Amino acid sequence: MGADLDRLVELLDLEPLEVNLFRGVSPADGRVRVFGGQVLAQALVAAARTVDADRHVHSLHSYFLRPGDPAVPIVFEVDRIRDGRSFATRRVVAIQHGRAIFNLQASFQVFEDGPDHADSMPDVVAPDTIARTDVRPPTAEARRLGAAAGEAGEAEPRDQPIDVRFVQGPHWAGRGAREPDQDVWMRADGALPDDPVVHASVVAYCSDLMLLGTSTLPHRGLVPDDDAGFMIASLDHAMWFHRRCRADEWLLYHCHSPSAAGARGFSRGEVFRPDGVLCVSIAQEGLVRPLSSGHPRDEPSEPNASRG
């Protein structure tokens, strides 16, 4: 594994404090808030640590309540709500400074046979035909340098644990509005352990990287600066794990936003394995507030910031 992926796997390896209590930390990468995908993935790991190994996550539903402080460890408290013969249910509360910043409810199931069908994967170009891209918009300095070089403001990707390839190109490369859809190839930047909990949690981490930003695509160009014209923050996030997948193999993330209203954007995502099989479905709603609306850019009550 690369150094950045090593650090991500370490972040997901929570420290057990007591029965049903775990502690996680955040990377020292200069963020002012904890990345929502990180606390989501860590909470999933905490829940999975309290169920039998033959039970695998099949769904989760979560709410982002307050901004996370990257400088302070996060305590995850797990409530073992139910252990049945086939299913186990867990509730997880992430706590900082004595207050809940995030909660998650997850359900785990033993493997069972049953009816099997799925939507087909979109017909898109292969990932090896697309340049690797940073999941974050370039800094203002990088945009100036790119524009000076005639490269439409693109820049070399910064260090990151996930290899990301935008099929339609990153949204910050152009200033115009476009349809609320994007397809993104993604995989961990190196080999991961075989533990299925690691792969599910890395997929959960990735699921928050670009989904919410899809809801802003039809509205880009309507604000002064396409990269910084919206305050974007996750509100809730749900995932359904239909089939196993490896996060260190190419996965196609198909994102679509059917609605944006009331300063909230709603997006759905589907994750497909390299063989074209649908493995995960995702839904997310988040704050999508134009900064020109008069609201302050940062408010203490807003939930965890999410990348768009």
PDB file of C-alpha atoms in Angstrom:
ATOM      1  CA  MET A   1       0.000   0.000   0.000  1.00  0.00           C
ATOM      2  CA  GLY A   2       1.008   3.604  -0.513  1.00  0.00           C
ATOM      3  CA  ALA A   3       1.627   5.846   2.467  1.00  0.00           C
ATOM      4  CA  ASP A   4      -1.713   7.640   2.084  1.00  0.00           C
ATOM      5  CA  LEU A   5      -3.658   4.383   1.920  1.00  0.00           C
ATOM      6  CA  ASP A   6      -1.690   3.097   4.919  1.00  0.00           C
ATOM      7  CA  ARG A   7      -2.834   6.141   6.872  1.00  0.00           C
ATOM      8  CA  LEU A   8      -6.469   5.570   5.861  1.00  0.00           C
ATOM      9  CA  VAL A   9      -6.352   1.923   6.969  1.00  0.00           C
ATOM     10  CA  GLU A  10      -4.811   3.055  10.269  1.00  0.00           C
ATOM     11  CA  LEU A  11      -7.640   5.573  10.740  1.00  0.00           C
ATOM     12  CA  LEU A  12     -10.136   2.750  10.343  1.00  0.00           C
ATOM     13  CA  ASP A  13      -8.353   0.544  12.889  1.00  0.00           C
ATOM     14  CA  LEU A  14     -10.141   1.944  15.918  1.00  0.00           C
ATOM     15  CA  GLU A  15      -8.739   1.713  19.431  1.00  0.00           C
ATOM     16  CA  PRO A  16     -10.966  -0.346  21.768  1.00  0.00           C
ATOM     17  CA  LEU A  17     -11.519   1.510  25.041  1.00  0.00           C
ATOM     18  CA  GLU A  18     -14.051  -0.737  26.779  1.00  0.00           C
ATOM     19  CA  VAL A  19     -16.853  -3.067  25.774  1.00  0.00           C
ATOM     20  CA  ASN A  20     -18.850  -1.204  23.062  1.00  0.00           C
ATOM     21  CA  LEU A  21     -16.522   1.828  23.200  1.00  0.00           C
ATOM     22  CA  PHE A  22     -13.939   2.719  20.541  1.00  0.00           C
ATOM     23  CA  ARG A  23     -11.756   5.717  19.774  1.00  0.00           C
ATOM     24  CA  GLY A  24     -10.745   7.069  16.373  1.00  0.00           C
ATOM     25  CA  VAL A  25      -8.560   9.940  15.228  1.00  0.00           C
ATOM     26  CA  SER A  26      -8.446  12.221  12.189  1.00  0.00           C
ATOM     27  CA  PRO A  27      -5.549  12.913   9.818  1.00  0.00           C
ATOM     28  CA  ALA A  28      -3.495  16.071  10.289  1.00  0.00           C
ATOM     29  CA  ASP A  29      -4.247  17.408   6.805  1.00  0.00           C
ATOM     30  CA  GLY A  30      -5.262  20.965   7.620  1.00  0.00           C
ATOM     31  CA  ARG A  31      -9.027  20.463   7.515  1.00  0.00           C
ATOM     32  CA  VAL A  32     -11.209  22.682   9.673  1.00  0.00           C
ATOM     33  CA  ARG A  33     -13.828  19.900   9.946  1.00  0.00           C
ATOM     34  CA  VAL A  34     -13.728  16.134   9.954  1.00  0.00           C
ATOM     35  CA  PHE A  35     -14.524  14.699   6.507  1.00  0.00           C
ATOM     36  CA  GLY A  36     -17.960  13.112   6.669  1.00  0.00           C
ATOM     37  CA  GLY A  37     -16.862   9.933   4.868  1.00  0.00           C
ATOM     38  CA  GLN A  38     -14.233   9.356   7.544  1.00  0.00           C
ATOM     39  CA  VAL A  39     -16.604   9.402  10.519  1.00  0.00           C
ATOM     40  CA  LEU A  40     -19.102   7.312   8.538  1.00  0.00           C
ATOM     41  CA  ALA A  41     -16.472   4.666   7.798  1.00  0.00           C
ATOM     42  CA  GLN A  42     -15.161   4.672  11.369  1.00  0.00           C
ATOM     43  CA  ALA A  43     -18.669   4.277  12.792  1.00  0.00           C
ATOM     44  CA  LEU A  44     -19.271   1.319  10.482  1.00  0.00           C
ATOM     45  CA  VAL A  45     -16.049  -0.286  11.718  1.00  0.00           C
ATOM     46  CA  ALA A  46     -17.140   0.253  15.340  1.00  0.00           C
ATOM     47  CA  ALA A  47     -20.470  -1.437  14.662  1.00  0.00           C
ATOM     48  CA  ALA A  48     -18.850  -4.337  12.788  1.00  0.00           C
ATOM     49  CA  ARG A  49     -16.437  -4.965  15.672  1.00  0.00           C
ATOM     50  CA  THR A  50     -19.408  -5.968  17.850  1.00  0.00           C
ATOM     51  CA  VAL A  51     -21.042  -8.558  15.544  1.00  0.00           C
ATOM     52  CA  ASP A  52     -20.066 -12.117  14.671  1.00  0.00           C
ATOM     53  CA  ALA A  53     -17.696 -12.509  11.717  1.00  0.00           C
ATOM     54  CA  ASP A  54     -20.291 -14.387   9.637  1.00  0.00           C
ATOM     55  CA  ARG A  55     -22.612 -11.350   9.628  1.00  0.00           C
ATOM     56  CA  HIS A  56     -21.930  -8.680   7.036  1.00  0.00           C
ATOM     57  CA  VAL A  57     -23.356  -5.185   6.749  1.00  0.00           C
ATOM     58  CA  HIS A  58     -26.267  -4.951   4.333  1.00  0.00           C
ATOM     59  CA  SER A  59     -27.568  -1.485   5.172  1.00  0.00           C
ATOM     60  CA  LEU A  60     -26.806   1.635   7.150  1.00  0.00           C
ATOM     61  CA  HIS A  61     -28.608   4.906   7.813  1.00  0.00           C
ATOM     62  CA  SER A  62     -26.844   7.875   9.355  1.00  0.00           C
ATOM     63  CA  TYR A  63     -27.154  11.547  10.275  1.00  0.00           C
ATOM     64  CA  PHE A  64     -24.446  14.189  10.493  1.00  0.00           C
ATOM     65  CA  LEU A  65     -25.324  16.304  13.520  1.00  0.00           C
ATOM     66  CA  ARG A  66     -22.430  18.665  14.276  1.00  0.00           C
ATOM     67  CA  PRO A  67     -19.069  19.520  12.711  1.00  0.00           C
ATOM     68  CA  GLY A  68     -16.280  17.198  13.795  1.00  0.00           C
ATOM     69  CA  ASP A  69     -13.096  18.637  15.288  1.00  0.00           C
ATOM     70  CA  PRO A  70     -10.050  17.107  13.511  1.00  0.00           C
ATOM     71  CA  ALA A  71      -7.792  17.915  16.474  1.00  0.00           C
ATOM     72  CA  VAL A  72      -9.769  15.828  18.971  1.00  0.00           C
ATOM     73  CA  PRO A  73     -10.271  12.026  19.000  1.00  0.00           C
ATOM     74  CA  ILE A  74     -13.773  10.740  18.293  1.00  0.00           C
ATOM     75  CA  VAL A  75     -15.359   8.291  20.737  1.00  0.00           C
ATOM     76  CA  PHE A  76     -17.758   5.766  19.177  1.00  0.00           C
ATOM     77  CA  GLU A  77     -20.360   4.246  21.501  1.00  0.00           C
ATOM     78  CA  VAL A  78     -22.083   1.131  20.157  1.00  0.00           C
ATOM     79  CA  ASP A  79     -25.533   0.021  21.293  1.00  0.00           C
ATOM     80  CA  ARG A  80     -26.143  -3.682  20.592  1.00  0.00           C
ATOM     81  CA  ILE A  81     -29.834  -3.279  19.821  1.00  0.00           C
ATOM     82  CA  ARG A  82     -30.559  -6.801  18.632  1.00  0.00           C
ATOM     83  CA  ASP A  83     -28.900 -10.100  17.795  1.00  0.00           C
ATOM     84  CA  GLY A  84     -31.223 -12.449  15.943  1.00  0.00           C
ATOM     85  CA  ARG A  85     -30.600 -15.746  14.203  1.00  0.00           C
ATOM     86  CA  SER A  86     -29.992 -14.070  10.809  1.00  0.00           C
ATOM     87  CA  PHE A  87     -29.715 -10.340  11.512  1.00  0.00           C
ATOM     88  CA  ALA A  88     -27.932  -8.098  14.000  1.00  0.00           C
ATOM     89  CA  THR A  89     -28.696  -4.412  14.496  1.00  0.00           C
ATOM     90  CA  ARG A  90     -26.336  -1.819  15.934  1.00  0.00           C
ATOM     91  CA  ARG A  91     -26.630   1.870  16.757  1.00  0.00           C
ATOM     92  CA  VAL A  92     -23.454   3.973  16.945  1.00  0.00           C
ATOM     93  CA  VAL A  93     -23.076   7.492  18.333  1.00  0.00           C
ATOM     94  CA  ALA A  94     -19.890   9.448  17.593  1.00  0.00           C
ATOM     95  CA  ILE A  95     -19.018  11.849  20.416  1.00  0.00           C
ATOM     96  CA  GLN A  96     -16.669  14.830  20.731  1.00  0.00           C
ATOM     97  CA  HIS A  97     -16.534  17.437  23.490  1.00  0.00           C
ATOM     98  CA  GLY A  98     -19.321  15.539  25.280  1.00  0.00           C
ATOM     99  CA  ARG A  99     -21.809  15.920  22.415  1.00  0.00           C
ATOM    100  CA  ALA A 100     -22.999  13.688  19.607  1.00  0.00           C
ATOM    101  CA  ILE A 101     -21.629  14.754  16.215  1.00  0.00           C
ATOM    102  CA  PHE A 102     -22.936  11.778  14.195  1.00  0.00           C
ATOM    103  CA  ASN A 103     -25.144   8.739  14.604  1.00  0.00           C
ATOM    104  CA  LEU A 104     -25.495   5.578  12.574  1.00  0.00           C
ATOM    105  CA  GLN A 105     -27.754   2.561  12.596  1.00  0.00           C
ATOM    106  CA  ALA A 106     -26.529  -0.503  10.716  1.00  0.00           C
ATOM    107  CA  SER A 107     -27.924  -3.957  10.057  1.00  0.00           C
ATOM    108  CA  PHE A 108     -25.839  -7.082   9.500  1.00  0.00           C
ATOM    109  CA  GLN A 109     -26.952 -10.393   7.985  1.00  0.00           C
ATOM    110  CA  VAL A 110     -25.576 -13.896   7.530  1.00  0.00           C
ATOM    111  CA  PHE A 111     -25.235 -14.935   3.868  1.00  0.00           C
ATOM    112  CA  GLU A 112     -28.454 -16.357   2.406  1.00  0.00           C
ATOM    113  CA  ASP A 113     -29.524 -17.483  -1.080  1.00  0.00           C
ATOM    114  CA  GLY A 114     -32.515 -15.829  -2.731  1.00  0.00           C
ATOM    115  CA  PRO A 115     -33.790 -14.057  -5.866  1.00  0.00           C
ATOM    116  CA  ASP A 116     -31.055 -12.186  -7.733  1.00  0.00           C
ATOM    117  CA  HIS A 117     -31.347  -9.353 -10.261  1.00  0.00           C
ATOM    118  CA  ALA A 118     -29.757  -5.925 -10.687  1.00  0.00           C
ATOM    119  CA  ASP A 119     -29.576  -2.871 -12.932  1.00  0.00           C
ATOM    120  CA  SER A 120     -26.883  -2.857 -15.577  1.00  0.00           C
ATOM    121  CA  MET A 121     -23.734  -0.761 -15.309  1.00  0.00           C
ATOM    122  CA  PRO A 122     -23.667   2.379 -17.482  1.00  0.00           C
ATOM    123  CA  ASP A 123     -21.650   2.090 -20.682  1.00  0.00           C
ATOM    124  CA  VAL A 124     -18.620   4.284 -19.970  1.00  0.00           C
ATOM    125  CA  VAL A 125     -14.976   4.375 -21.026  1.00  0.00           C
ATOM    126  CA  ALA A 126     -12.469   2.240 -19.135  1.00  0.00           C
ATOM    127  CA  PRO A 127     -10.551   3.821 -16.225  1.00  0.00           C
ATOM    128  CA  ASP A 128      -7.147   3.276 -17.841  1.00  0.00           C
ATOM    129  CA  THR A 129      -8.155   5.717 -20.602  1.00  0.00           C
ATOM    130  CA  ILE A 130      -8.742   8.558 -18.080  1.00  0.00           C
ATOM    131  CA  ALA A 131      -6.147  10.585 -16.191  1.00  0.00           C
ATOM    132  CA  ARG A 132      -6.114  10.350 -12.418  1.00  0.00           C
ATOM    133  CA  THR A 133      -7.678  13.400 -10.787  1.00  0.00           C
ATOM    134  CA  ASP A 134      -7.783  14.904  -7.332  1.00  0.00           C
ATOM    135  CA  VAL A 135     -11.190  14.540  -5.704  1.00  0.00           C
ATOM    136  CA  ARG A 136     -10.859  18.114  -4.420  1.00  0.00           C
ATOM    137  CA  PRO A 137     -10.964  21.252  -6.571  1.00  0.00           C
ATOM    138  CA  PRO A 138      -7.513  22.767  -7.175  1.00  0.00           C
ATOM    139  CA  THR A 139      -6.407  25.581  -4.911  1.00  0.00           C
ATOM    140  CA  ALA A 140      -6.670  29.136  -6.192  1.00  0.00           C
ATOM    141  CA  GLU A 141      -2.914  29.133  -6.860  1.00  0.00           C
ATOM    142  CA  ALA A 142      -3.157  25.888  -8.834  1.00  0.00           C
ATOM    143  CA  ARG A 143      -6.006  27.323 -10.897  1.00  0.00           C
ATOM    144  CA  ARG A 144      -3.942  30.405 -11.704  1.00  0.00           C
ATOM    145  CA  LEU A 145      -0.974  28.286 -12.734  1.00  0.00           C
ATOM    146  CA  GLY A 146      -3.162  26.008 -14.823  1.00  0.00           C
ATOM    147  CA  ALA A 147      -4.853  28.914 -16.552  1.00  0.00           C
ATOM    148  CA  ALA A 148      -1.486  30.458 -17.322  1.00  0.00           C
ATOM    149  CA  ALA A 149      -0.453  27.194 -18.942  1.00  0.00           C
ATOM    150  CA  GLY A 150      -3.698  27.018 -20.908  1.00  0.00           C
ATOM    151  CA  GLU A 151      -4.947  23.911 -19.046  1.00  0.00           C
ATOM    152  CA  ALA A 152      -8.386  25.120 -17.950  1.00  0.00           C
ATOM    153  CA  GLY A 153      -7.280  25.266 -14.334  1.00  0.00           C
ATOM    154  CA  GLU A 154      -6.464  21.574 -13.906  1.00  0.00           C
ATOM    155  CA  ALA A 155      -3.640  20.541 -11.633  1.00  0.00           C
ATOM    156  CA  GLU A 156      -1.684  17.457 -10.615  1.00  0.00           C
ATOM    157  CA  PRO A 157      -3.582  15.435  -7.982  1.00  0.00           C
ATOM    158  CA  ARG A 158      -2.518  15.931  -4.397  1.00  0.00           C
ATOM    159  CA  ASP A 159      -1.703  12.988  -2.157  1.00  0.00           C
ATOM    160  CA  GLN A 160      -4.816  10.894  -1.543  1.00  0.00           C
ATOM    161  CA  PRO A 161      -5.564   7.278  -0.627  1.00  0.00           C
ATOM    162  CA  ILE A 162      -8.151   6.801  -3.409  1.00  0.00           C
ATOM    163  CA  ASP A 163      -7.368   6.741  -7.140  1.00  0.00           C
ATOM    164  CA  VAL A 164     -10.215   8.680  -8.794  1.00  0.00           C
ATOM    165  CA  ARG A 165     -10.997   9.057 -12.534  1.00  0.00           C
ATOM    166  CA  PHE A 166     -13.889  11.310 -13.599  1.00  0.00           C
ATOM    167  CA  VAL A 167     -15.496   9.966 -16.790  1.00  0.00           C
ATOM    168  CA  GLN A 168     -17.061  13.317 -17.759  1.00  0.00           C
ATOM    169  CA  GLY A 169     -14.155  15.296 -16.302  1.00  0.00           C
ATOM    170  CA  PRO A 170     -14.054  16.992 -12.891  1.00  0.00           C
ATOM    171  CA  HIS A 171     -16.811  19.544 -12.413  1.00  0.00           C
ATOM    172  CA  TRP A 172     -14.359  22.318 -11.526  1.00  0.00           C
ATOM    173  CA  ALA A 173     -12.598  22.049 -14.915  1.00  0.00           C
ATOM    174  CA  GLY A 174     -15.424  23.999 -16.577  1.00  0.00           C
ATOM    175  CA  ARG A 175     -17.647  26.813 -15.383  1.00  0.00           C
ATOM    176  CA  GLY A 176     -20.873  25.899 -17.188  1.00  0.00           C
ATOM    177  CA  ALA A 177     -23.946  24.141 -15.867  1.00  0.00           C
ATOM    178  CA  ARG A 178     -24.492  20.508 -16.828  1.00  0.00           C
ATOM    179  CA  GLU A 179     -26.865  17.630 -16.178  1.00  0.00           C
ATOM    180  CA  PRO A 180     -26.972  16.341 -12.555  1.00  0.00           C
ATOM    181  CA  ASP A 181     -25.091  13.139 -13.386  1.00  0.00           C
ATOM    182  CA  GLN A 182     -21.495  12.009 -13.102  1.00  0.00           C
ATOM    183  CA  ASP A 183     -19.637   8.728 -13.424  1.00  0.00           C
ATOM    184  CA  VAL A 184     -16.444   8.195 -11.467  1.00  0.00           C
ATOM    185  CA  TRP A 185     -14.038   5.254 -11.448  1.00  0.00           C
ATOM    186  CA  MET A 186     -12.441   4.787  -8.041  1.00  0.00           C
ATOM    187  CA  ARG A 187     -10.264   2.302  -6.163  1.00  0.00           C
ATOM    188  CA  ALA A 188      -7.945   2.251  -3.180  1.00  0.00           C
ATOM    189  CA  ASP A 189      -4.440   3.300  -4.194  1.00  0.00           C
ATOM    190  CA  GLY A 190      -2.885  -0.069  -3.338  1.00  0.00           C
ATOM    191  CA  ALA A 191      -3.809  -3.537  -2.087  1.00  0.00           C
ATOM    192  CA  LEU A 192      -6.025  -3.793   0.994  1.00  0.00           C
ATOM    193  CA  PRO A 193      -6.235  -6.604   3.565  1.00  0.00           C
ATOM    194  CA  ASP A 194      -8.803  -9.298   2.747  1.00  0.00           C
ATOM    195  CA  ASP A 195     -10.990  -8.346   5.729  1.00  0.00           C
ATOM    196  CA  PRO A 196     -14.479  -7.586   4.284  1.00  0.00           C
ATOM    197  CA  VAL A 197     -15.030  -4.952   6.990  1.00  0.00           C
ATOM    198  CA  VAL A 198     -12.068  -2.976   5.615  1.00  0.00           C
ATOM    199  CA  HIS A 199     -13.462  -3.086   2.078  1.00  0.00           C
ATOM    200  CA  ALA A 200     -16.985  -2.098   3.157  1.00  0.00           C
ATOM    201  CA  SER A 201     -15.667   0.790   5.258  1.00  0.00           C
ATOM    202  CA  VAL A 202     -13.393   2.067   2.471  1.00  0.00           C
ATOM    203  CA  VAL A 203     -16.370   2.024   0.087  1.00  0.00           C
ATOM    204  CA  ALA A 204     -18.335   3.958   2.725  1.00  0.00           C
ATOM    205  CA  TYR A 205     -15.465   6.473   2.945  1.00  0.00           C
ATOM    206  CA  CYS A 206     -15.449   6.877  -0.846  1.00  0.00           C
ATOM    207  CA  SER A 207     -19.236   7.193  -1.069  1.00  0.00           C
ATOM    208  CA  ASP A 208     -19.114  10.678   0.472  1.00  0.00           C
ATOM    209  CA  LEU A 209     -16.404  12.024  -1.821  1.00  0.00           C
ATOM    210  CA  MET A 210     -18.470  13.331  -4.746  1.00  0.00           C
ATOM    211  CA  LEU A 211     -22.130  12.306  -4.388  1.00  0.00           C
ATOM    212  CA  LEU A 212     -23.545  15.475  -2.826  1.00  0.00           C
ATOM    213  CA  GLY A 213     -21.710  17.734  -5.274  1.00  0.00           C
ATOM    214  CA  THR A 214     -23.696  16.126  -8.107  1.00  0.00           C
ATOM    215  CA  SER A 215     -26.713  18.166  -6.997  1.00  0.00           C
ATOM    216  CA  THR A 216     -24.854  21.416  -7.736  1.00  0.00           C
ATOM    217  CA  LEU A 217     -23.931  20.562 -11.340  1.00  0.00           C
ATOM    218  CA  PRO A 218     -27.018  22.169 -13.002  1.00  0.00           C
ATOM    219  CA  HIS A 219     -26.399  25.356 -11.013  1.00  0.00           C
ATOM    220  CA  ARG A 220     -22.707  25.938 -11.645  1.00  0.00           C
ATOM    221  CA  GLY A 221     -22.112  29.262 -13.328  1.00  0.00           C
ATOM    222  CA  LEU A 222     -25.011  30.792 -11.380  1.00  0.00           C
ATOM    223  CA  VAL A 223     -22.724  31.763  -8.502  1.00  0.00           C
ATOM    224  CA  PRO A 224     -19.610  33.987  -8.546  1.00  0.00           C
ATOM    225  CA  ASP A 225     -17.076  31.145  -8.126  1.00  0.00           C
ATOM    226  CA  ASP A 226     -17.949  27.605  -9.213  1.00  0.00           C
ATOM    227  CA  ASP A 227     -15.504  26.053  -6.741  1.00  0.00           C
ATOM    228  CA  ALA A 228     -16.479  28.039  -3.674  1.00  0.00           C
ATOM    229  CA  GLY A 229     -19.976  29.329  -4.473  1.00  0.00           C
ATOM    230  CA  PHE A 230     -21.827  26.838  -2.284  1.00  0.00           C
ATOM    231  CA  MET A 231     -21.605  25.805   1.317  1.00  0.00           C
ATOM    232  CA  ILE A 232     -21.897  22.009   1.058  1.00  0.00           C
ATOM    233  CA  ALA A 233     -22.382  19.759   4.077  1.00  0.00           C
ATOM    234  CA  SER A 234     -23.760  16.236   4.474  1.00  0.00           C
ATOM    235  CA  LEU A 235     -27.025  15.924   6.420  1.00  0.00           C
ATOM    236  CA  ASP A 236     -27.881  12.246   6.100  1.00  0.00           C
ATOM    237  CA  HIS A 237     -26.441   9.247   4.275  1.00  0.00           C
ATOM    238  CA  ALA A 238     -27.807   5.757   3.602  1.00  0.00           C
ATOM    239  CA  MET A 239     -26.167   2.731   1.997  1.00  0.00           C
ATOM    240  CA  TRP A 240     -27.365  -0.724   0.951  1.00  0.00           C
ATOM    241  CA  PHE A 241     -24.696  -3.372   0.370  1.00  0.00           C
ATOM    242  CA  HIS A 242     -26.189  -5.865  -2.087  1.00  0.00           C
ATOM    243  CA  ARG A 243     -23.098  -7.879  -2.973  1.00  0.00           C
ATOM    244  CA  ARG A 244     -19.478  -8.106  -1.892  1.00  0.00           C
ATOM    245  CA  CYS A 245     -16.883  -5.977  -3.653  1.00  0.00           C
ATOM    246  CA  ARG A 246     -13.218  -5.161  -3.197  1.00  0.00           C
ATOM    247  CA  ALA A 247     -12.373  -1.512  -2.689  1.00  0.00           C
ATOM    248  CA  ASP A 248      -8.876  -2.041  -4.152  1.00  0.00           C
ATOM    249  CA  GLU A 249     -10.342  -3.028  -7.537  1.00  0.00           C
ATOM    250  CA  TRP A 250     -11.907  -0.543  -9.948  1.00  0.00           C
ATOM    251  CA  LEU A 251     -15.468   0.407  -8.985  1.00  0.00           C
ATOM    252  CA  LEU A 252     -17.733   2.636 -11.069  1.00  0.00           C
ATOM    253  CA  TYR A 253     -19.648   5.177  -8.985  1.00  0.00           C
ATOM    254  CA  HIS A 254     -22.681   6.393 -10.953  1.00  0.00           C
ATOM    255  CA  CYS A 255     -24.152   9.515  -9.297  1.00  0.00           C
ATOM    256  CA  HIS A 256     -27.464  11.211 -10.101  1.00  0.00           C
ATOM    257  CA  SER A 257     -29.327  14.043  -8.364  1.00  0.00           C
ATOM    258  CA  PRO A 258     -33.088  13.950  -8.963  1.00  0.00           C
ATOM    259  CA  SER A 259     -33.806  17.075  -6.899  1.00  0.00           C
ATOM    260  CA  ALA A 260     -32.427  20.179  -5.218  1.00  0.00           C
ATOM    261  CA  ALA A 261     -34.717  22.471  -3.213  1.00  0.00           C
ATOM    262  CA  GLY A 262     -34.780  24.470   0.000  1.00  0.00           C
ATOM    263  CA  ALA A 263     -30.965  24.825   0.053  1.00  0.00           C
ATOM    264  CA  ARG A 264     -30.747  21.010   0.154  1.00  0.00           C
ATOM    265  CA  GLY A 265     -29.541  18.687  -2.567  1.00  0.00           C
ATOM    266  CA  PHE A 266     -30.583  15.051  -2.883  1.00  0.00           C
ATOM    267  CA  SER A 267     -28.423  12.537  -4.755  1.00  0.00           C
ATOM    268  CA  ARG A 268     -28.439   8.810  -5.409  1.00  0.00           C
ATOM    269  CA  GLY A 269     -25.458   6.633  -6.243  1.00  0.00           C
ATOM    270  CA  GLU A 270     -24.810   3.144  -7.546  1.00  0.00           C
ATOM    271  CA  VAL A 271     -21.483   1.344  -7.229  1.00  0.00           C
ATOM    272  CA  PHE A 272     -20.657  -1.335  -9.800  1.00  0.00           C
ATOM    273  CA  ARG A 273     -17.919  -3.958  -9.707  1.00  0.00           C
ATOM    274  CA  PRO A 274     -15.501  -4.348 -12.645  1.00  0.00           C
ATOM    275  CA  ASP A 275     -17.647  -7.244 -13.937  1.00  0.00           C
ATOM    276  CA  GLY A 276     -20.618  -4.862 -14.260  1.00  0.00           C
ATOM    277  CA  VAL A 277     -22.521  -6.171 -11.235  1.00  0.00           C
ATOM    278  CA  LEU A 278     -24.265  -3.686  -8.941  1.00  0.00           C
ATOM    279  CA  CYS A 279     -22.843  -4.052  -5.430  1.00  0.00           C
ATOM    280  CA  VAL A 280     -23.895  -0.941  -3.442  1.00  0.00           C
ATOM    281  CA  SER A 281     -26.719   1.632  -3.604  1.00  0.00           C
ATOM    282  CA  ILE A 282     -26.448   4.990  -1.831  1.00  0.00           C
ATOM    283  CA  ALA A 283     -28.706   7.958  -1.075  1.00  0.00           C
ATOM    284  CA  GLN A 284     -27.696  11.267   0.467  1.00  0.00           C
ATOM    285  CA  GLU A 285     -29.200  14.645   1.223  1.00  0.00           C
ATOM    286  CA  GLY A 286     -27.094  17.615   2.187  1.00  0.00           C
ATOM    287  CA  LEU A 287     -26.958  21.328   2.631  1.00  0.00           C
ATOM    288  CA  VAL A 288     -26.299  23.094  -0.686  1.00  0.00           C
ATOM    289  CA  ARG A 289     -26.448  26.746   0.279  1.00  0.00           C
ATOM    290  CA  PRO A 290     -25.372  29.482  -2.145  1.00  0.00           C
ATOM    291  CA  LEU A 291     -22.931  31.733  -0.350  1.00  0.00           C
ATOM    292  CA  SER A 292     -24.603  34.687  -2.019  1.00  0.00           C
ATOM    293  CA  SER A 293     -27.751  33.920   0.031  1.00  0.00           C
ATOM    294  CA  GLY A 294     -26.445  36.057   2.895  1.00  0.00           C
ATOM    295  CA  HIS A 295     -25.869  33.171   5.300  1.00  0.00           C
ATOM    296  CA  PRO A 296     -22.357  32.991   6.788  1.00  0.00           C
ATOM    297  CA  ARG A 297     -20.015  30.497   5.157  1.00  0.00           C
ATOM    298  CA  ASP A 298     -19.280  28.621   8.402  1.00  0.00           C
ATOM    299  CA  GLU A 299     -21.812  28.177  11.183  1.00  0.00           C
ATOM    300  CA  PRO A 300     -21.084  26.265  14.402  1.00  0.00           C
ATOM    301  CA  SER A 301     -24.369  24.353  14.083  1.00  0.00           C
ATOM    302  CA  GLU A 302     -23.696  23.005  10.593  1.00  0.00           C
ATOM    303  CA  PRO A 303     -22.902  19.298  10.181  1.00  0.00           C
ATOM    304  CA  ASN A 304     -19.701  17.790   8.861  1.00  0.00           C
ATOM    305  CA  ALA A 305     -18.477  19.287   5.645  1.00  0.00           C
ATOM    306  CA  SER A 306     -18.466  16.983   2.651  1.00  0.00           C
ATOM    307  CA  ARG A 307     -16.453  17.232  -0.536  1.00  0.00           C
ATOM    308  CA  GLY A 308     -18.473  17.936  -3.611  1.00  0.00           C
TER     309      GLY A 308
END
